[in-house]
PDB file of C-alpha atoms in Angstrom:
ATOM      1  CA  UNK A   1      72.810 -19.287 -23.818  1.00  0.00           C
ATOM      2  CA  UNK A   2      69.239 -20.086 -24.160  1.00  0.00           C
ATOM      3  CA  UNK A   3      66.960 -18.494 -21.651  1.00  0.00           C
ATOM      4  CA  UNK A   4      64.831 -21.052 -20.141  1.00  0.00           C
ATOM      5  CA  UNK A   5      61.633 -20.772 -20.999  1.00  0.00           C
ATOM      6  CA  UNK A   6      58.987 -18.391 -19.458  1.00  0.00           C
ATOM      7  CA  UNK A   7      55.662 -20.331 -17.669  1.00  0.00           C
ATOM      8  CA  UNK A   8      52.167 -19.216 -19.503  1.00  0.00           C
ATOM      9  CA  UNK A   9      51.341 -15.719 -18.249  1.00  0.00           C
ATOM     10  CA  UNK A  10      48.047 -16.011 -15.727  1.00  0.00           C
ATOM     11  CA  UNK A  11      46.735 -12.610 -16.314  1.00  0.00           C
ATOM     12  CA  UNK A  12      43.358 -12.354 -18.396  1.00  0.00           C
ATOM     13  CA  UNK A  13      43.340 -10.992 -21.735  1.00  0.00           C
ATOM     14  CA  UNK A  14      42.261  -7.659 -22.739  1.00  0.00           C
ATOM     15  CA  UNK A  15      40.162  -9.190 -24.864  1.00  0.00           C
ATOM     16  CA  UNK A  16      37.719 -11.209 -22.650  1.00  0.00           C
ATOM     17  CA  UNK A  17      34.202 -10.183 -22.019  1.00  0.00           C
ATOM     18  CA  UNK A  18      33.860  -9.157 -18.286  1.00  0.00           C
ATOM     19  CA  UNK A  19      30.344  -9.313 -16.953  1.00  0.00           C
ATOM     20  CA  UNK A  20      28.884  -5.802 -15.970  1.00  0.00           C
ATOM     21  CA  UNK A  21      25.936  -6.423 -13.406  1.00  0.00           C
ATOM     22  CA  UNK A  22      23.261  -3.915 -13.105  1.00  0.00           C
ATOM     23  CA  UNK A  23      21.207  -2.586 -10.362  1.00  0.00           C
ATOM     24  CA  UNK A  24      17.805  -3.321 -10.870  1.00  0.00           C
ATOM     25  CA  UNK A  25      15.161   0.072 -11.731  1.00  0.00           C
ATOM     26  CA  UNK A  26      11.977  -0.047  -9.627  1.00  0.00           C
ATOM     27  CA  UNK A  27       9.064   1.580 -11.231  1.00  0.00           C
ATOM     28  CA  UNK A  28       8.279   4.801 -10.158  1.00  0.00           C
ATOM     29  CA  UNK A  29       4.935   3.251  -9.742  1.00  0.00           C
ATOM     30  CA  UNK A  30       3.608  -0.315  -9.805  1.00  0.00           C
ATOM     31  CA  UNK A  31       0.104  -1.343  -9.247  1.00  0.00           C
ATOM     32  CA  UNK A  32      -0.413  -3.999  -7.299  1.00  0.00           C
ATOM     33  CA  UNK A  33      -3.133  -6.297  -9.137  1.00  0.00           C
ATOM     34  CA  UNK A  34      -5.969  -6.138  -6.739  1.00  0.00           C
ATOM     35  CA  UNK A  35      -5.488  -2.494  -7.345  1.00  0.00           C
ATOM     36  CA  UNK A  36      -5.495  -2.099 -10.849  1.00  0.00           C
ATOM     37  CA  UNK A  37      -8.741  -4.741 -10.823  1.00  0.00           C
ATOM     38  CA  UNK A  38     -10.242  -2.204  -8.503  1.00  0.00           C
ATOM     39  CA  UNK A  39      -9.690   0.827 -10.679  1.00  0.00           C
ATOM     40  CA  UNK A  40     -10.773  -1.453 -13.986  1.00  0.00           C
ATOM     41  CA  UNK A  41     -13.824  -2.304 -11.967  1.00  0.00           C
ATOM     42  CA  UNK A  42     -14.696   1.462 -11.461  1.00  0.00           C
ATOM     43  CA  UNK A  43     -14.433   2.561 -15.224  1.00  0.00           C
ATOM     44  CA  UNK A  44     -16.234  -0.433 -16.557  1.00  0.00           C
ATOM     45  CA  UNK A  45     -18.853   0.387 -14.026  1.00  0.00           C
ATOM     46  CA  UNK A  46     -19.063   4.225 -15.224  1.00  0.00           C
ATOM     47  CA  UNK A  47     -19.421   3.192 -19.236  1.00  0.00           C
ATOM     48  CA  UNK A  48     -23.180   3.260 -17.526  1.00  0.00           C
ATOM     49  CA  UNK A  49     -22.554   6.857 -18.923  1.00  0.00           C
ATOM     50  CA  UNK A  50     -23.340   5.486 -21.918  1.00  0.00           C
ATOM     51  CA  UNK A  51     -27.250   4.019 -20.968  1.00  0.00           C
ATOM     52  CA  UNK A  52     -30.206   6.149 -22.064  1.00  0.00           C
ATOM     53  CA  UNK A  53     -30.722   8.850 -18.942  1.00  0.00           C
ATOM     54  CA  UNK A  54     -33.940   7.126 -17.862  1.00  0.00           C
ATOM     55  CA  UNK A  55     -31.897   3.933 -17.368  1.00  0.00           C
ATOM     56  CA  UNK A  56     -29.104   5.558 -16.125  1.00  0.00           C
ATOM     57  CA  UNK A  57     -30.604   7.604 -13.436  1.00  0.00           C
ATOM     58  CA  UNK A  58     -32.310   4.073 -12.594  1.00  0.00           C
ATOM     59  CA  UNK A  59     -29.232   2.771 -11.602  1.00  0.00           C
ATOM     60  CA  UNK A  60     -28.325   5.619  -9.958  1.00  0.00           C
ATOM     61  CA  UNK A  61     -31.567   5.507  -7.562  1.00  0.00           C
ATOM     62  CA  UNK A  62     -30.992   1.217  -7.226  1.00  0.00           C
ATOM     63  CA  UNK A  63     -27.353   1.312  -6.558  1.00  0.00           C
ATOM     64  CA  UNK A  64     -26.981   5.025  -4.830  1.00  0.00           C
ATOM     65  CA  UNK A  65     -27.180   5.741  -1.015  1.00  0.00           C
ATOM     66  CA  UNK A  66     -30.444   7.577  -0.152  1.00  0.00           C
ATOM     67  CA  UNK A  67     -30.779   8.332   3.452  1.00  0.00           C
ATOM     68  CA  UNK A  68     -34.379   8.465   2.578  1.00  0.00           C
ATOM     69  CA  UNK A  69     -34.822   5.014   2.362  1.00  0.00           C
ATOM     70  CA  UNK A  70     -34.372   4.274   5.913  1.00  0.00           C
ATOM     71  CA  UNK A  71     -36.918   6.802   6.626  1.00  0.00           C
ATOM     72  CA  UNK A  72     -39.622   4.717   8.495  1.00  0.00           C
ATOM     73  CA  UNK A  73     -42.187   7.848   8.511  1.00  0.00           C
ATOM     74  CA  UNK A  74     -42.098   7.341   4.722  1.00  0.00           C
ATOM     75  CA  UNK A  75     -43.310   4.051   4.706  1.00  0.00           C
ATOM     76  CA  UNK A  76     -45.212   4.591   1.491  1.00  0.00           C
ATOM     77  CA  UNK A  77     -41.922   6.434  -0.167  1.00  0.00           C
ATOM     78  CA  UNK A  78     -40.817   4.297  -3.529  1.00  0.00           C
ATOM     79  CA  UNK A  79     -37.412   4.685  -4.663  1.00  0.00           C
ATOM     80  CA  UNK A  80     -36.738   1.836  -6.786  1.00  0.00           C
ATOM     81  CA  UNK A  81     -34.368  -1.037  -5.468  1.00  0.00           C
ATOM     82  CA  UNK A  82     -36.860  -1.961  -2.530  1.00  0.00           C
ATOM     83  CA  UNK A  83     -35.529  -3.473   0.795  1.00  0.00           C
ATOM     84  CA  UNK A  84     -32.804  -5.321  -0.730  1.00  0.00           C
ATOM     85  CA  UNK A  85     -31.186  -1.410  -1.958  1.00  0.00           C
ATOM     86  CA  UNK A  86     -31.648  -1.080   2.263  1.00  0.00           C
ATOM     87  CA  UNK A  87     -28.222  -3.183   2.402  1.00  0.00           C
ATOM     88  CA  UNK A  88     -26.504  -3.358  -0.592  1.00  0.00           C
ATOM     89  CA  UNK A  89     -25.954   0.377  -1.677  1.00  0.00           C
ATOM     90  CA  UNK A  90     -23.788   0.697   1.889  1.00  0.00           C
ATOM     91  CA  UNK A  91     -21.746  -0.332  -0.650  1.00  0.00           C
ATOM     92  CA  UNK A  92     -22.610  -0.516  -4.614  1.00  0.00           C
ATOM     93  CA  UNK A  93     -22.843   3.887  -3.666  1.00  0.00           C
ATOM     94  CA  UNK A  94     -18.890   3.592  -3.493  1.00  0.00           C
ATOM     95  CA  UNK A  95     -18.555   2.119  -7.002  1.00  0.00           C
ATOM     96  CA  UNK A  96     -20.746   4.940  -9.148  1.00  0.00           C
ATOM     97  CA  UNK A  97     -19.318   8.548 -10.433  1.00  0.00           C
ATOM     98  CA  UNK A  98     -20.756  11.298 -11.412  1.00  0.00           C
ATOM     99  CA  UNK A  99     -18.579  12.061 -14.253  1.00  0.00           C
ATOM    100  CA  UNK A 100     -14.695  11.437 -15.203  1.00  0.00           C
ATOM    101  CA  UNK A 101     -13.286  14.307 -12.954  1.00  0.00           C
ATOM    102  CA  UNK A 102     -14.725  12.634  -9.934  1.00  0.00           C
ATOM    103  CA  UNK A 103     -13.822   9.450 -10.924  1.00  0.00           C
ATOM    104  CA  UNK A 104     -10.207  10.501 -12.010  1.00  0.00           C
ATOM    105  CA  UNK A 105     -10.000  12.518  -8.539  1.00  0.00           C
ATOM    106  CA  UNK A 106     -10.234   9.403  -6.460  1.00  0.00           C
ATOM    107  CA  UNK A 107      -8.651   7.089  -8.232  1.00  0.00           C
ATOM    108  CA  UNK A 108      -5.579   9.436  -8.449  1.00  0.00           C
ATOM    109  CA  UNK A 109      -6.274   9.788  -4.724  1.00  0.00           C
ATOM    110  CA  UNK A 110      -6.351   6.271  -4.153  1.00  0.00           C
ATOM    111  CA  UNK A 111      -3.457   4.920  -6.503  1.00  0.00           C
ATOM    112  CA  UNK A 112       0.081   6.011  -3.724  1.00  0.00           C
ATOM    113  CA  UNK A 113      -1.842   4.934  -0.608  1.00  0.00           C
ATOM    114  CA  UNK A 114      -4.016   2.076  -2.470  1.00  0.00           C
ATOM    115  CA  UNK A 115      -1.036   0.584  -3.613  1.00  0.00           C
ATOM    116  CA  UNK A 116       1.178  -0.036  -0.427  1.00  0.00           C
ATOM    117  CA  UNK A 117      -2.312  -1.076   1.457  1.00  0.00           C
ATOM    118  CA  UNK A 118      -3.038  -3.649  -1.346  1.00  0.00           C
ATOM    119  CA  UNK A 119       0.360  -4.935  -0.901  1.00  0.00           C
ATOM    120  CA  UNK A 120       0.198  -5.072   2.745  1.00  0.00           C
ATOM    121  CA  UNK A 121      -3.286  -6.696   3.064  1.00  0.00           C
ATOM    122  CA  UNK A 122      -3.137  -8.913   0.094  1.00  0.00           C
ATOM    123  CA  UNK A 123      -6.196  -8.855  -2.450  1.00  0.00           C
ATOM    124  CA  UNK A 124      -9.324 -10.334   0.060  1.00  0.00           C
ATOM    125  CA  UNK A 125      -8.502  -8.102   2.809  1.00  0.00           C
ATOM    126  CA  UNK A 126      -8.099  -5.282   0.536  1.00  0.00           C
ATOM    127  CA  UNK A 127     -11.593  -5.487  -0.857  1.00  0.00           C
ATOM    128  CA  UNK A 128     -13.414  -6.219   2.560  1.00  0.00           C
ATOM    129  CA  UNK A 129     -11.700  -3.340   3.756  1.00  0.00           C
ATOM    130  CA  UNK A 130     -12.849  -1.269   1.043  1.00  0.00           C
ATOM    131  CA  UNK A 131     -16.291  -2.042   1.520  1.00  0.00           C
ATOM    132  CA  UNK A 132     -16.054  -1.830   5.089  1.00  0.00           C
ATOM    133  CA  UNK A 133     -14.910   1.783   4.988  1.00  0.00           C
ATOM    134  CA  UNK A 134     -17.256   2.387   2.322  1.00  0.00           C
ATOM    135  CA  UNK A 135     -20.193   1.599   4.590  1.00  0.00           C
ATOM    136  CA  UNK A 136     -18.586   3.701   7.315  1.00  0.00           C
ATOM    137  CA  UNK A 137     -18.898   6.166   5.229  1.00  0.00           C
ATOM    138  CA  UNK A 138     -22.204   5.599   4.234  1.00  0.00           C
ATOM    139  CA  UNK A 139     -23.184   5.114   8.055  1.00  0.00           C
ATOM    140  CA  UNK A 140     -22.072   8.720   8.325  1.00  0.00           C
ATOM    141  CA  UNK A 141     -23.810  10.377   5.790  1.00  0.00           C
ATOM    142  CA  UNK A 142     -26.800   8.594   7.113  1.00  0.00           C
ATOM    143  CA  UNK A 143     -26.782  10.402  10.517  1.00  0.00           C
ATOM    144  CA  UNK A 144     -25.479  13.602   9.409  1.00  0.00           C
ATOM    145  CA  UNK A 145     -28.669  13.667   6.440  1.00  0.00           C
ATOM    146  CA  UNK A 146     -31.248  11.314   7.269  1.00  0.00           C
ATOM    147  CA  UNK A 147     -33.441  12.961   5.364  1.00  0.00           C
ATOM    148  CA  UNK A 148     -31.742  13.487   2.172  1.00  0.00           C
ATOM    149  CA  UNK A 149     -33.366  12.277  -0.999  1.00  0.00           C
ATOM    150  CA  UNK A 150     -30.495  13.170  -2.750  1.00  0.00           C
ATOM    151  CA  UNK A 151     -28.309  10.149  -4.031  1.00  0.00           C
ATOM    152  CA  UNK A 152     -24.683   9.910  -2.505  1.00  0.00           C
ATOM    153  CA  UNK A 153     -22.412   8.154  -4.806  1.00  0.00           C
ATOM    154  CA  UNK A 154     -18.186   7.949  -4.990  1.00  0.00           C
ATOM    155  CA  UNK A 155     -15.437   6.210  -3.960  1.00  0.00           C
ATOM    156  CA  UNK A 156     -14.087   8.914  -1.344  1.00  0.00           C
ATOM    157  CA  UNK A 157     -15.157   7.137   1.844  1.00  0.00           C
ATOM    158  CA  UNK A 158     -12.859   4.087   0.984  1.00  0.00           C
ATOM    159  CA  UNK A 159     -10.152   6.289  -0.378  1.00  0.00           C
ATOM    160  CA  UNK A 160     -10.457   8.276   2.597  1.00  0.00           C
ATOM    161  CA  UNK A 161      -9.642   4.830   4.557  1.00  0.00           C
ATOM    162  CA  UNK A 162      -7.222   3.640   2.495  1.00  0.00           C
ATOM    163  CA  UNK A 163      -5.245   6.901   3.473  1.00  0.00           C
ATOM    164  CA  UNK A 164      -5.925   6.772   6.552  1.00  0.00           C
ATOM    165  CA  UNK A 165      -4.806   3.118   7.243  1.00  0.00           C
ATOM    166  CA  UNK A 166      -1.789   3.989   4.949  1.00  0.00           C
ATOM    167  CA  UNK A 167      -0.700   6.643   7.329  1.00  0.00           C
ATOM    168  CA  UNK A 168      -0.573   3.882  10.069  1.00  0.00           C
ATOM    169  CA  UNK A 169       3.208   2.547   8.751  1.00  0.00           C
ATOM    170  CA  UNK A 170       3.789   5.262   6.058  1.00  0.00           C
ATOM    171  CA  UNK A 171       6.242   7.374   7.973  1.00  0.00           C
ATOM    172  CA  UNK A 172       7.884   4.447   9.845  1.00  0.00           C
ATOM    173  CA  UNK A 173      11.670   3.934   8.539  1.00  0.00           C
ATOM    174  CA  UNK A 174      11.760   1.972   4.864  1.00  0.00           C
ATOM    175  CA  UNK A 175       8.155   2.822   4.248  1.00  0.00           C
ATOM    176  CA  UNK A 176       6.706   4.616   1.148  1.00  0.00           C
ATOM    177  CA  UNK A 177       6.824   8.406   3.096  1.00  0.00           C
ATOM    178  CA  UNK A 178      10.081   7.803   5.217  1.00  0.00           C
ATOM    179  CA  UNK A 179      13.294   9.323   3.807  1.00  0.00           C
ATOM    180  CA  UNK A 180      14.876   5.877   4.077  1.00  0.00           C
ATOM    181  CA  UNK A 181      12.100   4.258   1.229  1.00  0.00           C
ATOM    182  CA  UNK A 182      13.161   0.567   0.638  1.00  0.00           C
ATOM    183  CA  UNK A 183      11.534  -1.218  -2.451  1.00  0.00           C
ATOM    184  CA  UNK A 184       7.745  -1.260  -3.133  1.00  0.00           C
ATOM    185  CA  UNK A 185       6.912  -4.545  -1.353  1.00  0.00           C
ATOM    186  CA  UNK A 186       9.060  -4.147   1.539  1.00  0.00           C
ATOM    187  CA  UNK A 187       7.740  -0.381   1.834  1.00  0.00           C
ATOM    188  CA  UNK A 188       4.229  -1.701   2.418  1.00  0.00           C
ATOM    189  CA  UNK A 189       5.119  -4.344   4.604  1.00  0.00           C
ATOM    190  CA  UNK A 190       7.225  -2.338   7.649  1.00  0.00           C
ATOM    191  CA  UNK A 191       5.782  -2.930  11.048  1.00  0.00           C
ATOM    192  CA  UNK A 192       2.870  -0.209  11.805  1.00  0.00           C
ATOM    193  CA  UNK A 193       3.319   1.870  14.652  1.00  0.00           C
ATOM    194  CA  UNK A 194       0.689   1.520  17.858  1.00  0.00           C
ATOM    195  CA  UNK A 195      -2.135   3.663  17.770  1.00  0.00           C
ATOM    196  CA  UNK A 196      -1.258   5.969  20.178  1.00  0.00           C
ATOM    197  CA  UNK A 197       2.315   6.125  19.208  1.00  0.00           C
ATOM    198  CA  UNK A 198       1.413   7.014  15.462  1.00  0.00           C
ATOM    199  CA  UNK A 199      -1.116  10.141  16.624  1.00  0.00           C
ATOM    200  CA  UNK A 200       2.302  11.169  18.601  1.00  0.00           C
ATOM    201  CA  UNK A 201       3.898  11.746  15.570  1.00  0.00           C
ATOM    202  CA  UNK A 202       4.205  15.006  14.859  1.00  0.00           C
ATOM    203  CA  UNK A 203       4.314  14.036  10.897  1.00  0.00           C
ATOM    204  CA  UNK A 204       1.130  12.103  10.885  1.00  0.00           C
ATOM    205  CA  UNK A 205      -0.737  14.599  13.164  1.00  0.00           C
ATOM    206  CA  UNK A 206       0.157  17.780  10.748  1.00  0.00           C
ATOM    207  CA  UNK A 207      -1.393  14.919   8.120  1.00  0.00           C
ATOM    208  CA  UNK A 208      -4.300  14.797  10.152  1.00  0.00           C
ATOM    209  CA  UNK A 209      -4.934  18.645  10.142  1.00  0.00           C
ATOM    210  CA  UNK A 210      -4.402  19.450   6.916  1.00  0.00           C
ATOM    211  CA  UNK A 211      -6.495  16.532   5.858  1.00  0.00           C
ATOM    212  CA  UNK A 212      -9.673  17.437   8.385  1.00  0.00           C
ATOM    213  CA  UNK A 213      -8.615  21.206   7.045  1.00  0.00           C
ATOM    214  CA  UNK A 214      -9.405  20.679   3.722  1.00  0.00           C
ATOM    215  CA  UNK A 215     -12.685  18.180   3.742  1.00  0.00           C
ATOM    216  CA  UNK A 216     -14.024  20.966   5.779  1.00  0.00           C
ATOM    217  CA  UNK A 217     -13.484  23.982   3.895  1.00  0.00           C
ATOM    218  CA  UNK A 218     -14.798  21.971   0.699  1.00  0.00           C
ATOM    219  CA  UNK A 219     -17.393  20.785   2.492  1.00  0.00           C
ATOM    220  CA  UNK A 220     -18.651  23.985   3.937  1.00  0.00           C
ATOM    221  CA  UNK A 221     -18.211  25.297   0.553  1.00  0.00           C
ATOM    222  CA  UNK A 222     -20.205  22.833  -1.024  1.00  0.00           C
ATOM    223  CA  UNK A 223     -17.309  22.810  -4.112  1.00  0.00           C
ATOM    224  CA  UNK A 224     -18.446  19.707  -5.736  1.00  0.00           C
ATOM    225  CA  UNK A 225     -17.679  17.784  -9.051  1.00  0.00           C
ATOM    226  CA  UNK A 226     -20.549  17.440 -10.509  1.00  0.00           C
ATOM    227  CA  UNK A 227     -21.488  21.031 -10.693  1.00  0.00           C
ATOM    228  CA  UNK A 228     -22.840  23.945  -8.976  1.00  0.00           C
ATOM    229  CA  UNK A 229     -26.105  21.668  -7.608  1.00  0.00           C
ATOM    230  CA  UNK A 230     -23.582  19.321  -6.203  1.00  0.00           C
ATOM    231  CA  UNK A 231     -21.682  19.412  -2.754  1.00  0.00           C
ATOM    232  CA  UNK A 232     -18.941  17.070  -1.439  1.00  0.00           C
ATOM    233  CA  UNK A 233     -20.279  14.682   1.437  1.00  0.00           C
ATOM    234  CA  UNK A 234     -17.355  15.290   3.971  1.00  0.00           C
ATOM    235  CA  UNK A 235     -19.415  13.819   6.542  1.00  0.00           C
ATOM    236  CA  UNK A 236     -18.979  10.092   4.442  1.00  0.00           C
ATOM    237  CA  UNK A 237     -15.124  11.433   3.949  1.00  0.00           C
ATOM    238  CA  UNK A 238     -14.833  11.248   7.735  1.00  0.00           C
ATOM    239  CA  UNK A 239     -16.461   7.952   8.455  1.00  0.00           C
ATOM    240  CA  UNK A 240     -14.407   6.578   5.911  1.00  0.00           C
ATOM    241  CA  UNK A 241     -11.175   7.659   7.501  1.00  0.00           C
ATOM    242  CA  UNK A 242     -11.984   6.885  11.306  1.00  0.00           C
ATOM    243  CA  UNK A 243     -12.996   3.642  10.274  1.00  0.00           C
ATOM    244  CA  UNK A 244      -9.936   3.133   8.129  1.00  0.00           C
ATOM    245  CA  UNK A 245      -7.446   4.271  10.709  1.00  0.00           C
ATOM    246  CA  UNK A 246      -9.552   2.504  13.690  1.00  0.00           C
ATOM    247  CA  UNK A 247     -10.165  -0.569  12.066  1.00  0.00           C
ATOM    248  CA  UNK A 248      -6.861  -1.064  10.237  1.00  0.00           C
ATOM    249  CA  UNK A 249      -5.107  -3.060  13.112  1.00  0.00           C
ATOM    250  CA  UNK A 250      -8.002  -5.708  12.348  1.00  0.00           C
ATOM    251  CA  UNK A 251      -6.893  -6.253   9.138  1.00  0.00           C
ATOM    252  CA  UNK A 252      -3.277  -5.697   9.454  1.00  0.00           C
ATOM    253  CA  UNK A 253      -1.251  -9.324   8.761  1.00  0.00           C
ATOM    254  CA  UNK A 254       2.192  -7.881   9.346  1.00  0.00           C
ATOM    255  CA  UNK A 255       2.913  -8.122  13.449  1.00  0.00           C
ATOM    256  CA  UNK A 256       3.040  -4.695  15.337  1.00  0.00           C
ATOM    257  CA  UNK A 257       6.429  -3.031  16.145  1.00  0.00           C
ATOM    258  CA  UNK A 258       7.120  -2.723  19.799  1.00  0.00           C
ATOM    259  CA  UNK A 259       6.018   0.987  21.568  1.00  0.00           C
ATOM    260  CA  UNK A 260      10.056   1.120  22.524  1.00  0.00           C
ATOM    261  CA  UNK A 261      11.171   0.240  19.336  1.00  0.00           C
ATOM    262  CA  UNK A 262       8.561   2.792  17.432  1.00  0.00           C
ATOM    263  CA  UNK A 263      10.000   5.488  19.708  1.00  0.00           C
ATOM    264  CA  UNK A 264      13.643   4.453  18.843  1.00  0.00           C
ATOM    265  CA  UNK A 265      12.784   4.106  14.943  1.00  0.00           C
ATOM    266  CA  UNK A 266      10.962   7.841  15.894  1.00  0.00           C
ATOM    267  CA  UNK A 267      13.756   9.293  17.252  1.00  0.00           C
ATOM    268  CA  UNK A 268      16.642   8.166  14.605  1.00  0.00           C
ATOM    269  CA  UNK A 269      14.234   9.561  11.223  1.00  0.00           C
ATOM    270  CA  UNK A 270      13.922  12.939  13.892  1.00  0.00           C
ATOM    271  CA  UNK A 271      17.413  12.893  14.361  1.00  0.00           C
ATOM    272  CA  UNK A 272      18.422  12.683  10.499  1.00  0.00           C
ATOM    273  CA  UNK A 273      20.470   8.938  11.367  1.00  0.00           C
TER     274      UNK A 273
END
């Protein structure tokens, strides 16, 4: 007798292609773009390298900080850039290197904690708060050497407060410094931690003292980079960071995490949860 016959089997064939989805790889690092216009601006500024020295150190006098300008005893003083140099180079000082081992030093300073603060504040806040921090800076070295004929120039007081404002969310949970790092963009954009919670930190204070640590013993011992003659203005290092970790709540668009849920988030990353 005949069997009857069999129904089509339903199982797949060996041969059919069978998708294979794969996790996306994250850079290990990806510049935000008002970052990477930042640093661009900053080398095409120091190709002024390249100008004859008598019109480079011109620029260097118009666009430096020279707490000697404000001097009102030296009425009579000329350093080029007139009263108009009186406002701008609070700033234009932050954008001028000495060579490329200062200007390498900050940028590769600024790039991990530049990066999540340009993707937190977005490109217009990022550049006010540069320049804001710069002029902190700037308003430190003025009344720590307000007699200084010596040009300050460098990008370490906004670094300095890019670090500093960093620090403000870095360690919470799925930030760039927790153990628990989530994705670039969502790394930058995790609820900060109040003021007073953050300097209860234990991580961010031993930050804090081995930052303060080092500006001092460099500054003290007036290692510079551009020579022997040349000494590091901690003084600007510090205004930049106060201002940058004082100031960053101003600037901050991502709402603030509640005190008892910065304590919980505290206590689970202590904990190892």
């Amino acid at each position: 007798m005949d069997s009857p016959p069999q129904p089509p089997s339903q199982d797949p064939s060996p041969e059919e292609p069978v998708a294979v989805v794969r996790a996306p790889h994250e850079p290990i690092l990806t510049l935000p773009t008002a970052l990477t216009a930042y640093v661009v601006l900053l080398a095409v500024i120091h190709l002024r390298v390249l100008l004859p020295p008598e019109l480079e150190n011109w620029t260097i006098d118009v666009f430096g900080f020279i707490p000697k300008r404000y001097d009102a005893s030296l009425a009579n003083l000329q350093i080029p850039g007139g009263t108009g140099a009186k406002v701008w180079t609070f700033v234009t000082y932050s954008l001028l290197h000495a060579n490329l081992t200062h200007l390498a030093f900050n940028v590769l300073w600024l790039l991990p904690f530049g990066s999540a603060l340009a993707r937190r504040f977005g490109a217009v806040r990022f550049f006010v708060f540069l320049a804001v921090t710069a002029a902190a800076g700037a308003l430190a070295h003025l009344v720590t050497h307000e007699h200084a004929v010596v040009p300050m120039i460098g990008a370490s007081a906004s670094v300095s407060g890019a670090m500093a404002a960093a620090i403000r969310f870095a360690f919470v949970r799925g930030s760039f410094l927790s153990f628990s790092r989530s994705d670039a963009d969502t790394a930058a954009k995790v609820p900060a931690q109040p003021l007073l919670q953050a300097l209860r930190d234990k991580r961010i204070v031993g930050f804090l003292v081995v930052w303060f640590a080092l500006n001092i013993i460099f500054g003290v011992g007036a290692i510079g980079v551009e020579g022997d003659s040349a000494g590091v203005a901690w003084e600007a290092h510090i205004g930049g960071f106060f201002a940058g970790l004082l100031l960053f709540a101003l600037f901050d668009p991502v709402p603030r995490v509640r005190s008892d849920a910065a304590d919980a988030s505290s206590q689970d990353i202590s904990s190892g949860i």
